């Protein structure tokens, strides 16, 4: 399955310690200031896309540039996703998508749902958070020691939600976007399974602790 790694312009301090597990066949796209994120990892992306309102520096030889108009419906991340889907990518790793502006963070989380709707799967990966979406199916995650696991209804109402291999299991439950029933679960087995019969779930793993953490 062809994978695309997309670099966003979120704070580098939120993603500078992650492991990319870069493969030779991976495609790489940077979104505007995400070019700096890619360069932090020593990567010259194949393509740099965006309206370039947040990055105005030089781009190294070897990278293609796709300049989009400032007035457009797509975020730079969504533009990169659409180009990669058109190129045949079905698996996505999104870096530099959290920790900055809240509106862009929410847009990036919604992008995971867009990938589901188009037959692809994606992960947002940061130092202390990892995010996925699952639509009308199941997601299996290996145990992350010291991490919490939360699920939210991404598209309004999710029916037939089952959580297995966790401390607080569910079976055939209904989750809505107005009540956070699925927040702050824990891994209880080597593999956790999150399943939904109808709807799209946002799944978030968050590492315990960290400076400035807020718990409720």
XYZ file of C-alpha atoms in Angstrom:
216
model
C 0.000 0.000 0.000
C 1.560 3.272 -1.136
C 2.116 5.693 1.760
C 2.385 9.464 1.748
C 3.991 11.442 4.570
C 2.590 14.966 4.750
C 4.351 17.651 6.783
C 2.359 20.535 8.232
C 3.464 23.799 9.775
C 2.442 23.170 13.386
C 4.948 23.910 16.165
C 8.081 21.842 15.695
C 8.293 21.367 19.466
C 5.120 19.260 19.225
C 6.554 16.728 16.772
C 10.354 16.967 16.820
C 10.920 13.674 18.681
C 8.715 11.305 16.705
C 9.904 8.311 14.687
C 9.013 8.480 10.994
C 10.044 4.952 9.947
C 10.654 6.341 6.462
C 10.581 3.793 3.643
C 12.215 4.204 0.243
C 8.873 4.019 -1.566
C 7.146 6.650 0.576
C 5.921 9.820 -1.080
C 6.619 13.066 0.797
C 4.703 16.341 0.599
C 5.225 19.514 2.645
C 2.455 22.048 3.203
C 3.736 25.635 3.190
C 5.772 26.066 6.419
C 5.659 22.296 6.746
C 8.719 22.483 4.501
C 10.695 23.452 7.632
C 9.248 20.440 9.457
C 10.389 18.141 6.666
C 13.866 19.657 6.676
C 14.097 19.121 10.454
C 13.868 15.397 9.711
C 16.464 15.691 6.959
C 13.911 15.217 4.188
C 13.696 17.179 0.955
C 10.031 16.577 0.094
C 9.051 15.537 -3.393
C 6.431 18.297 -3.466
C 5.810 21.527 -1.562
C 2.241 22.830 -1.792
C 0.379 25.835 -0.451
C -0.407 29.499 -0.804
C 2.893 30.313 0.956
C 1.479 32.698 3.495
C 3.583 31.148 6.271
C 6.819 30.250 4.462
C 8.617 32.582 2.105
C 12.129 31.194 2.118
C 14.078 29.216 -0.444
C 13.181 25.653 -1.429
C 15.997 23.254 -2.219
C 16.549 21.814 -5.649
C 14.782 18.516 -6.134
C 11.477 19.611 -4.641
C 8.578 20.445 -6.915
C 6.417 23.440 -5.985
C 2.644 23.701 -6.346
C 1.437 27.246 -5.618
C -2.227 27.549 -4.738
C -4.294 30.742 -4.537
C -4.818 32.259 -1.091
C -8.597 32.301 -1.604
C -9.478 28.613 -1.861
C -11.758 26.062 -0.211
C -9.018 23.575 0.705
C -6.521 23.953 3.499
C -2.957 23.341 2.402
C -3.137 19.955 4.143
C -6.335 19.006 2.335
C -4.796 20.086 -0.954
C -1.827 17.795 -0.297
C -4.151 14.918 0.647
C -6.169 15.289 -2.556
C -3.031 15.330 -4.700
C -1.683 12.231 -2.948
C -4.994 10.367 -3.283
C -5.001 11.185 -6.979
C -1.473 9.733 -7.189
C -2.702 6.449 -5.703
C -1.687 6.782 -2.052
C -3.922 4.897 0.381
C -1.986 5.253 3.633
C -1.071 8.607 5.175
C 1.174 9.777 7.992
C 0.560 13.416 8.936
C 3.258 15.295 10.867
C 3.156 18.837 12.269
C -0.641 18.929 12.414
C -1.242 19.596 16.134
C -0.298 22.139 18.775
C -0.770 25.339 16.792
C -3.955 27.188 15.857
C -7.024 25.380 17.167
C -8.989 25.881 13.939
C -6.245 24.254 11.877
C -5.959 21.429 14.407
C -9.678 20.715 14.044
C -9.418 20.909 10.247
C -6.568 18.394 10.319
C -8.592 16.015 12.510
C -11.498 16.283 10.073
C -9.069 15.439 7.285
C -8.706 11.983 8.854
C -12.438 11.510 8.291
C -12.058 12.649 4.689
C -9.434 9.958 4.155
C -11.843 7.314 5.473
C -14.524 8.501 3.063
C -12.109 8.048 0.173
C -10.964 4.541 0.987
C -7.710 5.533 2.671
C -6.415 5.549 6.214
C -4.363 8.112 8.043
C -2.550 8.847 11.281
C -1.609 12.169 12.816
C 1.529 11.648 14.866
C 3.031 14.049 17.412
C 5.328 13.709 20.408
C 2.549 13.015 22.920
C -0.520 12.443 20.750
C -1.527 10.109 17.950
C -4.848 10.313 16.079
C -6.743 8.046 13.683
C -10.248 7.738 12.251
C -12.261 4.611 11.531
C -15.478 4.481 9.508
C -17.898 1.543 9.461
C -15.144 -0.843 10.485
C -12.510 -1.643 13.078
C -9.126 -0.298 14.132
C -6.601 -2.342 16.117
C -3.870 -0.603 18.072
C -0.879 -2.106 19.808
C -0.588 -1.248 23.485
C 1.056 2.089 24.205
C 2.328 1.962 27.775
C 1.437 5.069 29.755
C -0.928 6.395 27.087
C -4.655 7.108 27.391
C -7.037 6.083 24.626
C -10.125 8.131 23.725
C -12.811 7.842 21.046
C -15.171 10.541 19.809
C -17.988 10.687 17.273
C -16.486 12.578 14.342
C -19.556 12.843 12.113
C -22.471 13.384 14.472
C -23.663 9.989 15.665
C -21.822 6.669 15.747
C -23.812 3.472 16.310
C -22.626 0.013 17.252
C -19.454 1.227 18.953
C -17.424 -1.505 20.649
C -14.194 -1.086 22.609
C -12.259 -4.228 23.509
C -8.911 -4.753 25.204
C -9.411 -1.592 27.275
C -10.128 -0.893 30.934
C -13.603 0.463 30.219
C -15.085 -1.676 27.427
C -18.168 -0.885 25.391
C -20.306 -3.176 23.278
C -22.771 -1.899 20.691
C -22.948 1.591 22.216
C -24.019 4.842 20.582
C -21.691 7.851 20.741
C -22.723 11.371 19.803
C -20.710 14.517 19.175
C -22.360 16.276 22.142
C -21.272 13.958 24.988
C -17.671 12.715 25.517
C -18.482 9.211 26.758
C -15.362 7.726 25.171
C -12.752 10.018 26.712
C -9.701 8.824 28.694
C -9.786 5.037 28.486
C -6.742 2.833 29.058
C -5.088 -0.115 27.351
C -5.803 -3.356 29.216
C -4.422 -5.858 26.675
C -1.596 -6.015 24.168
C -4.047 -4.938 21.452
C -7.045 -2.625 21.714
C -9.862 -2.909 19.188
C -12.127 0.018 18.342
C -15.077 -0.874 16.133
C -18.065 1.075 14.788
C -20.919 -0.301 12.706
C -22.283 3.011 11.432
C -20.393 6.298 11.514
C -16.895 7.678 11.813
C -14.931 7.608 15.055
C -11.987 9.824 15.906
C -9.480 7.838 17.972
C -6.846 9.652 20.032
C -3.986 8.207 22.063
C -2.415 10.704 24.481
C 0.673 10.149 26.583
C 0.371 10.635 30.322
C 1.879 13.771 31.861
C 3.809 16.451 30.117
C 4.418 20.081 30.931
C 1.269 22.161 30.931
C -1.078 19.160 30.709
C -4.723 19.733 31.594
C -6.939 16.987 33.006
C -10.641 17.014 33.815
